[in-house]
Amino acid sequence: MAVDYGSREERWSLAGTTALVTGGSKGIGHAIVEELAGFGARVHTCSRNGAELEECRRRWEEKNLQVTASVCDVSIRADREKLMETVRETFNGKLDILVNNAGQLLFKPTTECTVEEYSNLLTTNLESSFHLSQLAHPLLIHASIAGGGSIINMSSIGGSIGYAGSAIYATTKGAMNQLTRSLATEWASDKIRVNGIAPGFVTTDMLKDFLCGLHR
Ligand SMILES: NC(=O)c1ccc[n+]([C@@H]2O[C@H](COP(=O)([O-])OP(=O)(O)OC[C@H]3O[C@@H](n4cnc5c(N)ncnc54)[C@H](OP(=O)(O)O)[C@@H]3O)[C@@H](O)[C@H]2O)c1
């Protein structure tokens, strides 16, 4: 006998929920924003390029997706604090889903890496996820979604496998995996789930830069 499970939208509605996705103007983050908003969530996103972000926001509005956006460089502490304040005001003090997606890749021989590059990647990829999770904690505690609040950390296959030429990037993602495990255990009692995603190669602008590096 055929079972009627209903449409995908009926089964997976996120109507009434809220999400913050960092780095939503391009690539994987852009797709996550559209997917969450497509299921009915209200989504806030950010990136550094204000013009690109506004163009995305306009296109999402045309598609009737509920997405707001603000400029934020996640490597800057004050920007992260301002971002979470905007999210708190936009979503009335509640947040259901935080996606720590914004990140950068550096593909370069380790002997040529500068202290500035090390510092930039650590703050952009790792410190931002740690601090935004801290800032989001009081909002996620009030999550209305079934099962409690949720943090998704965008790691990488590079966080567990060695690739020559990506030592700093791999270090940030390996540490992010451990941050994910630590917060998952620490915040389980607050009904906040913390999970990581570790994609392989996805054809985004970031990957194009990576492949250019391979062929140099
Ligand atoms: N593509 C892959 O194959 C792959 C594989 C494994 C993991 N990942 C991870 O997936 C995530 C997204 O990667 P992607 O391939 O989608 O990259 P992407 O196409 O380069 O997009 C990155 C997004 O993050 C934003 N961003 C970058 N630095 C930022 C900063 N300091 N502050 C705020 N926003 C920032 C970018 O906008 P602005 O530049 O305007 O700020 C853009 O919206 C990253 O964490 C990456 O490590 C990607």
PDB file of N, CA and C and ligand atoms in Angstrom, residues 23-29 46-49 52 72-75 101-104 124-125 154-157 169 173 199-207, ligand 1:
ATOM      1  N   GLY A  23      28.210  34.611   6.031  1.00  0.00           N
ATOM      2  CA  GLY A  23      28.754  34.389   4.688  1.00  0.00           C
ATOM      3  C   GLY A  23      27.716  33.884   3.707  1.00  0.00           C
ATOM      4  N   GLY A  24      26.559  34.575   3.659  1.00  0.00           N
ATOM      5  CA  GLY A  24      25.453  34.105   2.818  1.00  0.00           C
ATOM      6  C   GLY A  24      25.393  34.721   1.430  1.00  0.00           C
ATOM      7  N   SER A  25      26.357  35.540   1.073  1.00  0.00           N
ATOM      8  CA  SER A  25      26.284  36.218  -0.238  1.00  0.00           C
ATOM      9  C   SER A  25      26.778  35.337  -1.377  1.00  0.00           C
ATOM     10  N   LYS A  26      27.463  34.268  -1.052  1.00  0.00           N
ATOM     11  CA  LYS A  26      28.056  33.419  -2.095  1.00  0.00           C
ATOM     12  C   LYS A  26      28.078  31.954  -1.654  1.00  0.00           C
ATOM     13  N   GLY A  27      28.323  31.089  -2.618  1.00  0.00           N
ATOM     14  CA  GLY A  27      28.688  29.704  -2.352  1.00  0.00           C
ATOM     15  C   GLY A  27      27.741  28.918  -1.453  1.00  0.00           C
ATOM     16  N   ILE A  28      28.327  28.161  -0.552  1.00  0.00           N
ATOM     17  CA  ILE A  28      27.570  27.254   0.312  1.00  0.00           C
ATOM     18  C   ILE A  28      26.609  28.032   1.214  1.00  0.00           C
ATOM     19  N   GLY A  29      27.085  29.159   1.755  1.00  0.00           N
ATOM     20  CA  GLY A  29      26.240  29.972   2.640  1.00  0.00           C
ATOM     21  C   GLY A  29      25.014  30.497   1.918  1.00  0.00           C
ATOM     22  N   CYS A  46      25.071  37.701   6.575  1.00  0.00           N
ATOM     23  CA  CYS A  46      26.057  38.782   6.531  1.00  0.00           C
ATOM     24  C   CYS A  46      27.212  38.399   5.622  1.00  0.00           C
ATOM     25  N   SER A  47      27.943  39.422   5.192  1.00  0.00           N
ATOM     26  CA  SER A  47      29.238  39.236   4.518  1.00  0.00           C
ATOM     27  C   SER A  47      29.925  40.596   4.548  1.00  0.00           C
ATOM     28  N   ARG A  48      31.123  40.690   3.975  1.00  0.00           N
ATOM     29  CA  ARG A  48      31.847  41.969   4.030  1.00  0.00           C
ATOM     30  C   ARG A  48      31.451  42.908   2.899  1.00  0.00           C
ATOM     31  N   ASN A  49      31.085  42.374   1.743  1.00  0.00           N
ATOM     32  CA  ASN A  49      30.791  43.208   0.577  1.00  0.00           C
ATOM     33  C   ASN A  49      29.314  43.637   0.586  1.00  0.00           C
ATOM     34  N   GLU A  52      27.244  43.449  -2.847  1.00  0.00           N
ATOM     35  CA  GLU A  52      26.863  42.066  -3.199  1.00  0.00           C
ATOM     36  C   GLU A  52      25.727  41.568  -2.315  1.00  0.00           C
ATOM     37  N   CYS A  72      29.114  42.580   7.856  1.00  0.00           N
ATOM     38  CA  CYS A  72      29.880  42.187   9.042  1.00  0.00           C
ATOM     39  C   CYS A  72      31.137  41.469   8.596  1.00  0.00           C
ATOM     40  N   ASP A  73      32.252  41.869   9.130  1.00  0.00           N
ATOM     41  CA  ASP A  73      33.491  41.106   8.939  1.00  0.00           C
ATOM     42  C   ASP A  73      33.634  40.233  10.177  1.00  0.00           C
ATOM     43  N   VAL A  74      33.427  38.930  10.021  1.00  0.00           N
ATOM     44  CA  VAL A  74      33.403  38.048  11.198  1.00  0.00           C
ATOM     45  C   VAL A  74      34.771  37.921  11.869  1.00  0.00           C
ATOM     46  N   SER A  75      35.813  38.439  11.223  1.00  0.00           N
ATOM     47  CA  SER A  75      37.134  38.383  11.866  1.00  0.00           C
ATOM     48  C   SER A  75      37.311  39.519  12.876  1.00  0.00           C
ATOM     49  N   ASN A 101      29.206  29.695   8.923  1.00  0.00           N
ATOM     50  CA  ASN A 101      29.654  29.259   7.591  1.00  0.00           C
ATOM     51  C   ASN A 101      30.804  30.088   7.031  1.00  0.00           C
ATOM     52  N   ALA A 102      30.813  31.398   7.297  1.00  0.00           N
ATOM     53  CA  ALA A 102      31.826  32.278   6.675  1.00  0.00           C
ATOM     54  C   ALA A 102      33.220  31.737   6.954  1.00  0.00           C
ATOM     55  N   GLY A 103      34.016  31.649   5.914  1.00  0.00           N
ATOM     56  CA  GLY A 103      35.369  31.143   6.092  1.00  0.00           C
ATOM     57  C   GLY A 103      36.205  31.441   4.868  1.00  0.00           C
ATOM     58  N   GLN A 104      37.484  31.340   5.044  1.00  0.00           N
ATOM     59  CA  GLN A 104      38.409  31.575   3.930  1.00  0.00           C
ATOM     60  C   GLN A 104      39.435  30.455   3.869  1.00  0.00           C
ATOM     61  N   THR A 124      39.147  34.504  11.345  1.00  0.00           N
ATOM     62  CA  THR A 124      38.007  34.386  10.422  1.00  0.00           C
ATOM     63  C   THR A 124      37.313  33.037  10.562  1.00  0.00           C
ATOM     64  N   ASN A 125      38.067  31.971  10.563  1.00  0.00           N
ATOM     65  CA  ASN A 125      37.462  30.634  10.524  1.00  0.00           C
ATOM     66  C   ASN A 125      37.127  30.078  11.904  1.00  0.00           C
ATOM     67  N   MET A 154      30.514  25.036   9.864  1.00  0.00           N
ATOM     68  CA  MET A 154      30.946  24.580   8.540  1.00  0.00           C
ATOM     69  C   MET A 154      32.436  24.274   8.588  1.00  0.00           C
ATOM     70  N   SER A 155      32.730  23.006   8.802  1.00  0.00           N
ATOM     71  CA  SER A 155      34.117  22.557   8.830  1.00  0.00           C
ATOM     72  C   SER A 155      34.546  22.189   7.418  1.00  0.00           C
ATOM     73  N   SER A 156      35.409  21.225   7.287  1.00  0.00           N
ATOM     74  CA  SER A 156      35.901  20.797   5.968  1.00  0.00           C
ATOM     75  C   SER A 156      36.542  19.425   6.114  1.00  0.00           C
ATOM     76  N   ILE A 157      36.557  18.711   5.006  1.00  0.00           N
ATOM     77  CA  ILE A 157      37.291  17.441   4.986  1.00  0.00           C
ATOM     78  C   ILE A 157      38.763  17.694   5.332  1.00  0.00           C
ATOM     79  N   TYR A 169      44.664  26.513   7.166  1.00  0.00           N
ATOM     80  CA  TYR A 169      43.239  26.234   6.951  1.00  0.00           C
ATOM     81  C   TYR A 169      42.842  24.950   7.673  1.00  0.00           C
ATOM     82  N   LYS A 173      40.063  24.209  10.763  1.00  0.00           N
ATOM     83  CA  LYS A 173      38.915  23.303  10.641  1.00  0.00           C
ATOM     84  C   LYS A 173      39.023  22.124  11.617  1.00  0.00           C
ATOM     85  N   PRO A 199      32.339  19.364   4.315  1.00  0.00           N
ATOM     86  CA  PRO A 199      32.242  19.068   2.882  1.00  0.00           C
ATOM     87  C   PRO A 199      33.584  18.718   2.272  1.00  0.00           C
ATOM     88  N   GLY A 200      33.510  17.977   1.168  1.00  0.00           N
ATOM     89  CA  GLY A 200      34.679  17.805   0.297  1.00  0.00           C
ATOM     90  C   GLY A 200      34.724  19.000  -0.631  1.00  0.00           C
ATOM     91  N   PHE A 201      35.035  18.775  -1.902  1.00  0.00           N
ATOM     92  CA  PHE A 201      35.110  19.902  -2.827  1.00  0.00           C
ATOM     93  C   PHE A 201      33.717  20.304  -3.314  1.00  0.00           C
ATOM     94  N   VAL A 202      33.417  21.570  -3.187  1.00  0.00           N
ATOM     95  CA  VAL A 202      32.173  22.138  -3.706  1.00  0.00           C
ATOM     96  C   VAL A 202      32.579  23.298  -4.618  1.00  0.00           C
ATOM     97  N   THR A 203      32.032  23.328  -5.820  1.00  0.00           N
ATOM     98  CA  THR A 203      32.514  24.326  -6.795  1.00  0.00           C
ATOM     99  C   THR A 203      31.980  25.722  -6.488  1.00  0.00           C
ATOM    100  N   THR A 204      32.699  26.437  -5.650  1.00  0.00           N
ATOM    101  CA  THR A 204      32.383  27.824  -5.297  1.00  0.00           C
ATOM    102  C   THR A 204      33.587  28.690  -5.664  1.00  0.00           C
ATOM    103  N   ASP A 205      33.444  30.005  -5.424  1.00  0.00           N
ATOM    104  CA  ASP A 205      34.571  30.918  -5.683  1.00  0.00           C
ATOM    105  C   ASP A 205      35.816  30.470  -4.910  1.00  0.00           C
ATOM    106  N   MET A 206      35.589  30.011  -3.677  1.00  0.00           N
ATOM    107  CA  MET A 206      36.715  29.581  -2.841  1.00  0.00           C
ATOM    108  C   MET A 206      37.482  28.433  -3.495  1.00  0.00           C
ATOM    109  N   LEU A 207      36.735  27.497  -4.056  1.00  0.00           N
ATOM    110  CA  LEU A 207      37.377  26.342  -4.678  1.00  0.00           C
ATOM    111  C   LEU A 207      38.141  26.757  -5.934  1.00  0.00           C
TER     112      LEU A 207
HETATM  113  N1  LIG B   1      33.939  25.148  -1.346  1.00  0.00           N
HETATM  114  C1  LIG B   1      34.450  24.045  -0.802  1.00  0.00           C
HETATM  115  O1  LIG B   1      34.926  23.133  -1.515  1.00  0.00           O
HETATM  116  C2  LIG B   1      34.462  23.877   0.697  1.00  0.00           C
HETATM  117  C3  LIG B   1      34.862  22.631   1.202  1.00  0.00           C
HETATM  118  C4  LIG B   1      34.872  22.440   2.573  1.00  0.00           C
HETATM  119  C5  LIG B   1      34.490  23.466   3.424  1.00  0.00           C
HETATM  120  N2  LIG B   1      34.107  24.656   2.915  1.00  0.00           N
HETATM  121  C6  LIG B   1      33.732  25.712   3.876  1.00  0.00           C
HETATM  122  O2  LIG B   1      32.458  26.220   3.559  1.00  0.00           O
HETATM  123  C7  LIG B   1      32.370  27.589   3.939  1.00  0.00           C
HETATM  124  C8  LIG B   1      31.896  28.422   2.761  1.00  0.00           C
HETATM  125  O3  LIG B   1      32.799  28.246   1.691  1.00  0.00           O
HETATM  126  P1  LIG B   1      32.428  28.617   0.182  1.00  0.00           P
HETATM  127  O4  LIG B   1      33.139  27.645  -0.680  1.00  0.00           O
HETATM  128  O5  LIG B   1      30.966  28.787   0.045  1.00  0.00           O
HETATM  129  O6  LIG B   1      33.186  30.026   0.056  1.00  0.00           O
HETATM  130  P2  LIG B   1      32.870  31.304  -0.845  1.00  0.00           P
HETATM  131  O7  LIG B   1      32.133  30.928  -2.065  1.00  0.00           O
HETATM  132  O8  LIG B   1      34.174  32.016  -0.961  1.00  0.00           O
HETATM  133  O9  LIG B   1      31.874  32.169   0.072  1.00  0.00           O
HETATM  134  C9  LIG B   1      32.320  32.622   1.327  1.00  0.00           C
HETATM  135  C10 LIG B   1      31.266  33.528   1.925  1.00  0.00           C
HETATM  136  O10 LIG B   1      31.761  33.975   3.196  1.00  0.00           O
HETATM  137  C11 LIG B   1      31.894  35.404   3.185  1.00  0.00           C
HETATM  138  N3  LIG B   1      33.058  35.777   3.981  1.00  0.00           N
HETATM  139  C12 LIG B   1      34.354  35.459   3.767  1.00  0.00           C
HETATM  140  N4  LIG B   1      35.122  36.022   4.708  1.00  0.00           N
HETATM  141  C13 LIG B   1      34.286  36.704   5.533  1.00  0.00           C
HETATM  142  C14 LIG B   1      34.477  37.501   6.682  1.00  0.00           C
HETATM  143  N5  LIG B   1      35.697  37.724   7.190  1.00  0.00           N
HETATM  144  N6  LIG B   1      33.406  38.048   7.273  1.00  0.00           N
HETATM  145  C15 LIG B   1      32.165  37.837   6.767  1.00  0.00           C
HETATM  146  N7  LIG B   1      31.916  37.100   5.694  1.00  0.00           N
HETATM  147  C16 LIG B   1      32.975  36.542   5.075  1.00  0.00           C
HETATM  148  C17 LIG B   1      31.998  35.778   1.701  1.00  0.00           C
HETATM  149  O11 LIG B   1      31.600  37.128   1.427  1.00  0.00           O
HETATM  150  P3  LIG B   1      32.655  38.370   1.466  1.00  0.00           P
HETATM  151  O12 LIG B   1      33.886  37.887   0.777  1.00  0.00           O
HETATM  152  O13 LIG B   1      31.960  39.480   0.767  1.00  0.00           O
HETATM  153  O14 LIG B   1      32.871  38.662   2.913  1.00  0.00           O
HETATM  154  C18 LIG B   1      31.008  34.780   1.103  1.00  0.00           C
HETATM  155  O15 LIG B   1      29.690  35.194   1.304  1.00  0.00           O
HETATM  156  C19 LIG B   1      33.773  27.986   4.437  1.00  0.00           C
HETATM  157  O16 LIG B   1      33.811  27.942   5.838  1.00  0.00           O
HETATM  158  C20 LIG B   1      34.664  26.903   3.848  1.00  0.00           C
HETATM  159  O17 LIG B   1      35.834  26.707   4.613  1.00  0.00           O
HETATM  160  C21 LIG B   1      34.086  24.893   1.567  1.00  0.00           C
END
